[in-house]
mmCIF file of C-alpha atoms in Angstrom:
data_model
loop_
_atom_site.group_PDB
_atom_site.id
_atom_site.type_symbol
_atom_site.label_atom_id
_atom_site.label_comp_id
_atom_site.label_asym_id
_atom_site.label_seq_id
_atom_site.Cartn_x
_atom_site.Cartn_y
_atom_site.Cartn_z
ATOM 1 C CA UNK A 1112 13.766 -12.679 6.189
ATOM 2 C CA UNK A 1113 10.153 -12.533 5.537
ATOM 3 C CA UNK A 1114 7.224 -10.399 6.188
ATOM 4 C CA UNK A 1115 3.459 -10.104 5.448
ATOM 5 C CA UNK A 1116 1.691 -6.924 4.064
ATOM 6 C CA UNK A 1117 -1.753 -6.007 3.779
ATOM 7 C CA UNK A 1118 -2.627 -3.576 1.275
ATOM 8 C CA UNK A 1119 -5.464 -1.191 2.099
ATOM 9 C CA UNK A 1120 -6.564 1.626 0.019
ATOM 10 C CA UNK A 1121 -10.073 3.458 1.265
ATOM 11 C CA UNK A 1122 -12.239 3.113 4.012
ATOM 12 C CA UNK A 1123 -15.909 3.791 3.631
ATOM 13 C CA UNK A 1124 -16.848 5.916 7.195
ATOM 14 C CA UNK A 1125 -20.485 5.474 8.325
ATOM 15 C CA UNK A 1126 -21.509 4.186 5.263
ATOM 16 C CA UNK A 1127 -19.925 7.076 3.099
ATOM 17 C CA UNK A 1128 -18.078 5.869 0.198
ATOM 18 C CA UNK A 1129 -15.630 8.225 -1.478
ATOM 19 C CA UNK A 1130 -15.472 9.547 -4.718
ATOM 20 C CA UNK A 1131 -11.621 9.224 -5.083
ATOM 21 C CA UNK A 1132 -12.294 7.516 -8.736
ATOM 22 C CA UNK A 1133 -12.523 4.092 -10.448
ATOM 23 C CA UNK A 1134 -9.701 2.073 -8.753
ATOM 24 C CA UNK A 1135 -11.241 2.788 -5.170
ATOM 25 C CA UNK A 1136 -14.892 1.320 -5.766
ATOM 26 C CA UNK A 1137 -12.580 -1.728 -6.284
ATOM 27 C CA UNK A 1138 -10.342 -1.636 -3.359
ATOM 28 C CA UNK A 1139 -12.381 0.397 -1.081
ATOM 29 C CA UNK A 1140 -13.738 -1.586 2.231
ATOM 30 C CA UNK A 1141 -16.738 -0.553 4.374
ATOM 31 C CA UNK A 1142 -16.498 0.615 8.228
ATOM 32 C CA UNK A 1143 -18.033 -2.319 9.202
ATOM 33 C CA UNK A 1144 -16.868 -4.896 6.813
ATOM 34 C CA UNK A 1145 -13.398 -3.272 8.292
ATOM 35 C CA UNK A 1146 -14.215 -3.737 11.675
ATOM 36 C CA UNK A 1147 -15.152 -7.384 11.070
ATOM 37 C CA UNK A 1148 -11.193 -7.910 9.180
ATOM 38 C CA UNK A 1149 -9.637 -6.437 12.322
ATOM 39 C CA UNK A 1150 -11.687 -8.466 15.098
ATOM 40 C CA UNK A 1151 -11.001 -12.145 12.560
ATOM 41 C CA UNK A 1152 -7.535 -10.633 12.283
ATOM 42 C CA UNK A 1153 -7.211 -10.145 16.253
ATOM 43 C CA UNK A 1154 -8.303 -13.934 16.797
ATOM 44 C CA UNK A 1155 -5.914 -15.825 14.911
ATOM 45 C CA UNK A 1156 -2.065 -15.702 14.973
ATOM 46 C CA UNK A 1157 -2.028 -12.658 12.799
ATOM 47 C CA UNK A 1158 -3.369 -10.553 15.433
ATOM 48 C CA UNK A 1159 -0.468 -11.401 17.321
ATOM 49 C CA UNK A 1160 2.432 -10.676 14.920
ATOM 50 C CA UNK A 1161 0.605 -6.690 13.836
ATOM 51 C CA UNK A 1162 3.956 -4.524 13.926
ATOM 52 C CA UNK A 1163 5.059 -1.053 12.298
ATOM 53 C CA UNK A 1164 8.192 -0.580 11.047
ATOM 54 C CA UNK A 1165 9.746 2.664 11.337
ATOM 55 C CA UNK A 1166 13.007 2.959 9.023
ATOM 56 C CA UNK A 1167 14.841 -0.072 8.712
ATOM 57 C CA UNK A 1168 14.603 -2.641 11.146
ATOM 58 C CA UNK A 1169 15.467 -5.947 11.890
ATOM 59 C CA UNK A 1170 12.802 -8.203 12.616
ATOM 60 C CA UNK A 1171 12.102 -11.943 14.141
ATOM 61 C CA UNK A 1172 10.161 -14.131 13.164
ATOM 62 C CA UNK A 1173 7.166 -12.675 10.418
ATOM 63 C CA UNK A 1174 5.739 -9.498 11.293
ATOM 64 C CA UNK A 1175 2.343 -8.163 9.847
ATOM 65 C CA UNK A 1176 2.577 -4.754 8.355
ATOM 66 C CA UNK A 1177 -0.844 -2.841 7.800
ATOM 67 C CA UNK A 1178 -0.555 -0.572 4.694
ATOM 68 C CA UNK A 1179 -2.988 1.938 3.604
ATOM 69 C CA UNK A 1180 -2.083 3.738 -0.087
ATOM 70 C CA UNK A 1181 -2.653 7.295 -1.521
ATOM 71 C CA UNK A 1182 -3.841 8.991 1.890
ATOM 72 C CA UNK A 1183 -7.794 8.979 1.838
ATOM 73 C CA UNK A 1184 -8.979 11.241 4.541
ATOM 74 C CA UNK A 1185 -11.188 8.211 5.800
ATOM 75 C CA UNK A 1186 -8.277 6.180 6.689
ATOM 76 C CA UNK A 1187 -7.002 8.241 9.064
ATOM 77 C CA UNK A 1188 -10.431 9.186 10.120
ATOM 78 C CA UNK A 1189 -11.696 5.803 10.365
ATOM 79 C CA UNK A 1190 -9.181 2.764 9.669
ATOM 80 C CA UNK A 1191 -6.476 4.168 12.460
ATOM 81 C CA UNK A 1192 -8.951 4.788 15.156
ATOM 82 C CA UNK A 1193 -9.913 0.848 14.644
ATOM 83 C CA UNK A 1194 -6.212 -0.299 14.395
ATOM 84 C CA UNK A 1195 -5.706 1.613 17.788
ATOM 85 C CA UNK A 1196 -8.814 -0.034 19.610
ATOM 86 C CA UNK A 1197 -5.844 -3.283 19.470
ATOM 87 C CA UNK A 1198 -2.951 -1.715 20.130
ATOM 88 C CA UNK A 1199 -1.710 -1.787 16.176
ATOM 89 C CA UNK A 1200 -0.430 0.964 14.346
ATOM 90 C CA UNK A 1201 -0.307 1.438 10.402
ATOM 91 C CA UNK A 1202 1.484 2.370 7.594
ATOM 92 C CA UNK A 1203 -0.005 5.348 5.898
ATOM 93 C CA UNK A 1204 1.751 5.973 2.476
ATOM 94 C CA UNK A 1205 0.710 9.606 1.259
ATOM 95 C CA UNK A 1206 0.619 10.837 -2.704
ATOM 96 C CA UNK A 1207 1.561 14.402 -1.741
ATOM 97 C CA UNK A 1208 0.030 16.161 -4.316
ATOM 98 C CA UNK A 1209 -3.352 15.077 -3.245
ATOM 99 C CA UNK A 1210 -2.877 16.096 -0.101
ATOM 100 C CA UNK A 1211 -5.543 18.923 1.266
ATOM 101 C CA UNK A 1212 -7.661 18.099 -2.154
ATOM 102 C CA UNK A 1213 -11.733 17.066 -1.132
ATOM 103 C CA UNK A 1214 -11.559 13.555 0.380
ATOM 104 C CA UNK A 1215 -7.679 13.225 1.050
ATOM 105 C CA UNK A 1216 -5.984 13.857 4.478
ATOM 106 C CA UNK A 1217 -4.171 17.338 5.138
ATOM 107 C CA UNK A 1218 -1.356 18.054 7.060
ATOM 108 C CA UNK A 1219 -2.632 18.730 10.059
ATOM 109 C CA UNK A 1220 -4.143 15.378 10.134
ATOM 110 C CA UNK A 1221 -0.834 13.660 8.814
ATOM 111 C CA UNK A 1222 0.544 15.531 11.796
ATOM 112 C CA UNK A 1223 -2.096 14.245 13.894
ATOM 113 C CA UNK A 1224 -1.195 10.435 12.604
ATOM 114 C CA UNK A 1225 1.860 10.846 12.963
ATOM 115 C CA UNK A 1226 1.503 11.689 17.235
ATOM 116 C CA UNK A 1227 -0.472 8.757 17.320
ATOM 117 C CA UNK A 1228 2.052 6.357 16.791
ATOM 118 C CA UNK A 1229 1.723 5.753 12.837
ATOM 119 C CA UNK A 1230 4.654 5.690 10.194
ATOM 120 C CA UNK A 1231 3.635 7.923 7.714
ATOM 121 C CA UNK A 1232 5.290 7.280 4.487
ATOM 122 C CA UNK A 1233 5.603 8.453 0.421
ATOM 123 C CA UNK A 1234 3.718 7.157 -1.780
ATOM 124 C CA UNK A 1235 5.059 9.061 -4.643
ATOM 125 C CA UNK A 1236 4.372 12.927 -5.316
ATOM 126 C CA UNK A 1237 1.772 12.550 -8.601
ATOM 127 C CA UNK A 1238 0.777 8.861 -8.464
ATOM 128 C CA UNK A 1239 2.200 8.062 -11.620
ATOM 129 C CA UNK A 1240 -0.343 5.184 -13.904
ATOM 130 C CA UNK A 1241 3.195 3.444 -15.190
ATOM 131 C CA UNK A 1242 5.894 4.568 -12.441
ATOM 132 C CA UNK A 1243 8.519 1.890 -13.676
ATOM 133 C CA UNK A 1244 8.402 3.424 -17.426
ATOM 134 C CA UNK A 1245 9.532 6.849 -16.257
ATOM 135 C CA UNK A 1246 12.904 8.193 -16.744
ATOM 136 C CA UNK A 1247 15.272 8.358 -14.084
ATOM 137 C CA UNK A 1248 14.868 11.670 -13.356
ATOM 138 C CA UNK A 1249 11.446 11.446 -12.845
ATOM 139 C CA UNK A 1250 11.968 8.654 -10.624
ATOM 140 C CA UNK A 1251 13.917 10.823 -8.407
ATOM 141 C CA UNK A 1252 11.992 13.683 -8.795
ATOM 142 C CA UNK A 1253 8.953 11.577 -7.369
ATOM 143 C CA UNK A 1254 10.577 10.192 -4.545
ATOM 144 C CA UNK A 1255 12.532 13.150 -3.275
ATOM 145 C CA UNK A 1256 10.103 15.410 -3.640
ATOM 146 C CA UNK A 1257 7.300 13.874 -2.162
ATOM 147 C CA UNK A 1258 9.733 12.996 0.698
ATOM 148 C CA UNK A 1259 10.836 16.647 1.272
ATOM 149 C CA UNK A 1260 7.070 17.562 1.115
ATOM 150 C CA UNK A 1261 6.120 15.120 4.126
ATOM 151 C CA UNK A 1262 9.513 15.768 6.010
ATOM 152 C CA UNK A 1263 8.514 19.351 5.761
ATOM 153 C CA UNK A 1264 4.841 18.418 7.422
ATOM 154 C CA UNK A 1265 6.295 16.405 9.970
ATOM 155 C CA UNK A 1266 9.793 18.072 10.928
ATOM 156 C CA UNK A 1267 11.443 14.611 10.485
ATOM 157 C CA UNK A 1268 12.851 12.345 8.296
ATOM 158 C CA UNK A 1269 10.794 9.985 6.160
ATOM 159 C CA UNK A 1270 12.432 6.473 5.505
ATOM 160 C CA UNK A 1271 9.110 4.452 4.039
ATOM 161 C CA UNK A 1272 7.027 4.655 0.422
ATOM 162 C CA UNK A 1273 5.200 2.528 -1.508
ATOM 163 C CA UNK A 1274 5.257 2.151 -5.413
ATOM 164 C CA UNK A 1275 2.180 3.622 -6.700
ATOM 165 C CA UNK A 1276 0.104 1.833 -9.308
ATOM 166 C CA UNK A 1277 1.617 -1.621 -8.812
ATOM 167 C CA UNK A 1278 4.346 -0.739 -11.084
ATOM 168 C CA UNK A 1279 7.489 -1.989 -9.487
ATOM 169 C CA UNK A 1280 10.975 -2.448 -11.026
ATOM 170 C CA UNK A 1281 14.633 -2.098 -10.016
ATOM 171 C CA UNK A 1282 14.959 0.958 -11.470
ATOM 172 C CA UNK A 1283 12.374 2.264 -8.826
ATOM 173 C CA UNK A 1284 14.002 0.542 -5.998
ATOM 174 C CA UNK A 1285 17.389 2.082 -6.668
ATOM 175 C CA UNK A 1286 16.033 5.777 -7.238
ATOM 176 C CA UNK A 1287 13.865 4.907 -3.733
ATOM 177 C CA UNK A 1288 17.184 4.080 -2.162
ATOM 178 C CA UNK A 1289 18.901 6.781 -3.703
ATOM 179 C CA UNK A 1290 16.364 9.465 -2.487
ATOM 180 C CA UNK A 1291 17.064 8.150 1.149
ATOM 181 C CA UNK A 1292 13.949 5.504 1.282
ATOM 182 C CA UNK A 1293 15.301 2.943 3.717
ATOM 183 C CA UNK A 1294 11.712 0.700 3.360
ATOM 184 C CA UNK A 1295 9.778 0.033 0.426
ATOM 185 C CA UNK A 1296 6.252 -1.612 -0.470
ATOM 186 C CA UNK A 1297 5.501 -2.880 -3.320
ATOM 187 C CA UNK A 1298 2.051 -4.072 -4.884
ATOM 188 C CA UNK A 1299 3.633 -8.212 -5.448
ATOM 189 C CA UNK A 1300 1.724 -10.656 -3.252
ATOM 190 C CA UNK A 1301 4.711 -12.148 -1.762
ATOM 191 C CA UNK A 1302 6.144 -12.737 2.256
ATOM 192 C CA UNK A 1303 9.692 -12.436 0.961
ATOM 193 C CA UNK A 1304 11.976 -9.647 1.830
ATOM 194 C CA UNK A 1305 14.364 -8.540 -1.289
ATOM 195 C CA UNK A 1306 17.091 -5.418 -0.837
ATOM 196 C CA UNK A 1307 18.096 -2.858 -3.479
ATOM 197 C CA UNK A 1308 20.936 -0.766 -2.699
ATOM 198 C CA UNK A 1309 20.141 -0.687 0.935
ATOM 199 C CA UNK A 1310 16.599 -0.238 0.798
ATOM 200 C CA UNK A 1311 14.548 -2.965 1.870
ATOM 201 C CA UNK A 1312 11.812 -4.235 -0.547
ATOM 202 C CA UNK A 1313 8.270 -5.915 0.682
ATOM 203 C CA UNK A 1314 5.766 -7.466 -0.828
ATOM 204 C CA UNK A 1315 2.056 -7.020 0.171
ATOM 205 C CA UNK A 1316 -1.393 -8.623 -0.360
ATOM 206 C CA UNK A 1317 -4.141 -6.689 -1.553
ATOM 207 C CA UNK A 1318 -7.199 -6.800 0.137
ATOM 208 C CA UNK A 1319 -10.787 -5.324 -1.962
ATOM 209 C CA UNK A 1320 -13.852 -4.557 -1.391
ATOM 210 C CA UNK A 1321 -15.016 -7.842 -1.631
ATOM 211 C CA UNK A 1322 -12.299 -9.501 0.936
ATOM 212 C CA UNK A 1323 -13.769 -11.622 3.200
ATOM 213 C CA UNK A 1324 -12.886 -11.011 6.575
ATOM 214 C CA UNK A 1325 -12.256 -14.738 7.040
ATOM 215 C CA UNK A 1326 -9.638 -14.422 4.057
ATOM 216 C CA UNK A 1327 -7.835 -11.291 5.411
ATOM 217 C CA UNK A 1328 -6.849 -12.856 8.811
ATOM 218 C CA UNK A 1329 -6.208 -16.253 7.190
ATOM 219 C CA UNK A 1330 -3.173 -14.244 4.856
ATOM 220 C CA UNK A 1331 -2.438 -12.541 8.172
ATOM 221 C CA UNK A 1332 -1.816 -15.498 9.703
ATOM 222 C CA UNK A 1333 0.574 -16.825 7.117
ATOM 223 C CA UNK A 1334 -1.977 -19.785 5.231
ATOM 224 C CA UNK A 1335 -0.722 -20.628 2.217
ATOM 225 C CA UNK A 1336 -3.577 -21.058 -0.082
ATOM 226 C CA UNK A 1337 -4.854 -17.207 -0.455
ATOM 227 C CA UNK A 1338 -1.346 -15.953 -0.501
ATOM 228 C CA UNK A 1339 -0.681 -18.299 -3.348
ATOM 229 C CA UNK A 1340 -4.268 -17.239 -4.904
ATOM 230 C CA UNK A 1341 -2.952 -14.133 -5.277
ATOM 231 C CA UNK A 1342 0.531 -15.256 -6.649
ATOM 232 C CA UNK A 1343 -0.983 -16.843 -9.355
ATOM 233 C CA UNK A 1344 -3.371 -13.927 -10.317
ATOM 234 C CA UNK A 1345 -0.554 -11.492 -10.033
ATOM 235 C CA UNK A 1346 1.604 -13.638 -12.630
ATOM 236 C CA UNK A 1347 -1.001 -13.536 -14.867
ATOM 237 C CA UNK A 1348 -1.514 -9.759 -14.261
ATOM 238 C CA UNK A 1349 1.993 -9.169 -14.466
ATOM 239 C CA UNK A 1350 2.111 -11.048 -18.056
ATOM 240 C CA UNK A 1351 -0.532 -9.214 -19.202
ATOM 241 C CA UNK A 1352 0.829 -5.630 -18.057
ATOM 242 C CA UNK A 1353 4.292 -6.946 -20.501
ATOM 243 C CA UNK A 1354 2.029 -8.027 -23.365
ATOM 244 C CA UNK A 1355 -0.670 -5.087 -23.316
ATOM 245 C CA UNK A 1356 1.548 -2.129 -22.601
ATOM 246 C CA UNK A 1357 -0.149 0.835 -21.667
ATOM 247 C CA UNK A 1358 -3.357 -0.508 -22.730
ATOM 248 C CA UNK A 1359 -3.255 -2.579 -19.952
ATOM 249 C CA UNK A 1360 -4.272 0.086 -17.644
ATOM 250 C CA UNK A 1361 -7.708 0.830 -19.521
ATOM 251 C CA UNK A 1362 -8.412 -3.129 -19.857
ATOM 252 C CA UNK A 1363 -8.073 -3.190 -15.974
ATOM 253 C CA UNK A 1364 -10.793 -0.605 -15.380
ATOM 254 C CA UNK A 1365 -12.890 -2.588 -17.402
ATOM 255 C CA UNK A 1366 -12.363 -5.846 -16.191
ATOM 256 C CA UNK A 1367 -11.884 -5.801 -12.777
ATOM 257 C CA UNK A 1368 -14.807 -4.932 -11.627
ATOM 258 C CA UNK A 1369 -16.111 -7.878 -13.097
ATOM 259 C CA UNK A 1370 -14.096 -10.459 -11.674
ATOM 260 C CA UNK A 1371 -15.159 -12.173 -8.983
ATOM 261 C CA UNK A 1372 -13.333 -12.081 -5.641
ATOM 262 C CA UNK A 1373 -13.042 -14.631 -2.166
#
């Protein structure tokens, strides 16, 4: 079973580029520059294979899941009015306690998501820097009551999160699974689909500011050689994060904006 997952963060509306912190001048991709991913997207195979996934669900073939993290208020102002110009639908993972604050959705307009067709999803309730270095109770206390908090919005259940910060282990999976998360994204470029206690465990590919459009439908279609760009730049991220510790988080504000991106 495989899969491939974009991950989105921010979308700049009509030029306006929000001040949701450091991490989001990285990851956070203009209107246009937006429009121009979903039209190269739409033309190649990718286009073809867009799909939401509501709970668990078996799938043929390899779908393309659209992901967009921490709940922005131009996502769902913006990036879902685009998706629905082609018929898609996305995945809109919500830190709860952000939500209402200046520049983040609020639960009228999760509501409002949600009656358009989107899966609307946790993606934890404080947005934790190092979530697979808290205890297990925290874990749980994360999961469930970010869940409850979006359950309560939308007078349903909520079976789909994301791992906030990139910070994925095990541990996480199991106290998503155990909190009732049936779907679960996590911040490792891969297409394969693992399982951990029941809950199913995805992979995505981050796309930046600096994307090209050509790039983002290429990894939509399935190429190889950007997926396995990123593979190799997440092992080495992923060694680093083991040999820095906790400093690793203030060496990546400093150095990723300087890297250079396709």
């Amino acid at each position: 079973m495989q899969a491939i997952s974009l991950m989105y963060h921010d979308v700049a509306c009509g030029g306006a580029w929000p001040e949701c912190g450091w991490r989001h001048s990285i990851y956070t991709v203009g209107e246009a520059e937006f429009a121009r991913q979903a039209c190269a997207i739409s033309s190649t195979s990718g286009g073809e294979r867009i799909d939401s996934i509501s709970r668990r669900r078996a799938w043929q073939g390899k779908p393309v899941f659209l992901t967009f993290d921490d709940g922005a208020h131009s996502v769902g102002d913006c990036a879902a009015r685009r998706l629905e110009q082609y018929g898609w639908r996305g995945h809109f993972l919500i830190t709860t306690d952000w939500i209402g604050r200046p520049g983040f959705l609020d639960a009228a307009a999760i509501r409002g998501l949600d009656a358009r067709g989107h899966v609307i999803g946790s993606h934890s309730r404080s947005h934790p820097e190092r979530m697979s270095h808290l205890t297990d109770e925290e874990l749980l206390r994360e999961w469930s009551e970010s869940r409850q908090v979006l359950e309560d919005i939308l007078g349903k259940a909520v079976h789909v999160a994301s791992v906030a910060g990139g910070y994925y282990s095990r541990r996480v999976g199991r106290a998503a699974a155990q909190c009732g998360i049936e779907v679960l994204f996590t911040s490792e470029p891969t297409a394969a689909v693992a399982e951990e206690d029941g809950c199913l465990i995805l992979g995505r590919y981050a796309i930046r500011g600096s994307t090209r459009a050509s790039v983002v439908a290429a990894i939509a279609a399935g190429a190889r050689v950007p997926r396995y760009r990123q593979s190799s730049a997440w092992l080495v991220k992923k060694a680093a994060k083991c040999i820095t510790g906790s400093w690793f988080i203030d060496l990546r504000r400093w150095l990723l904006p300087r890297l250079p991106q396709s």
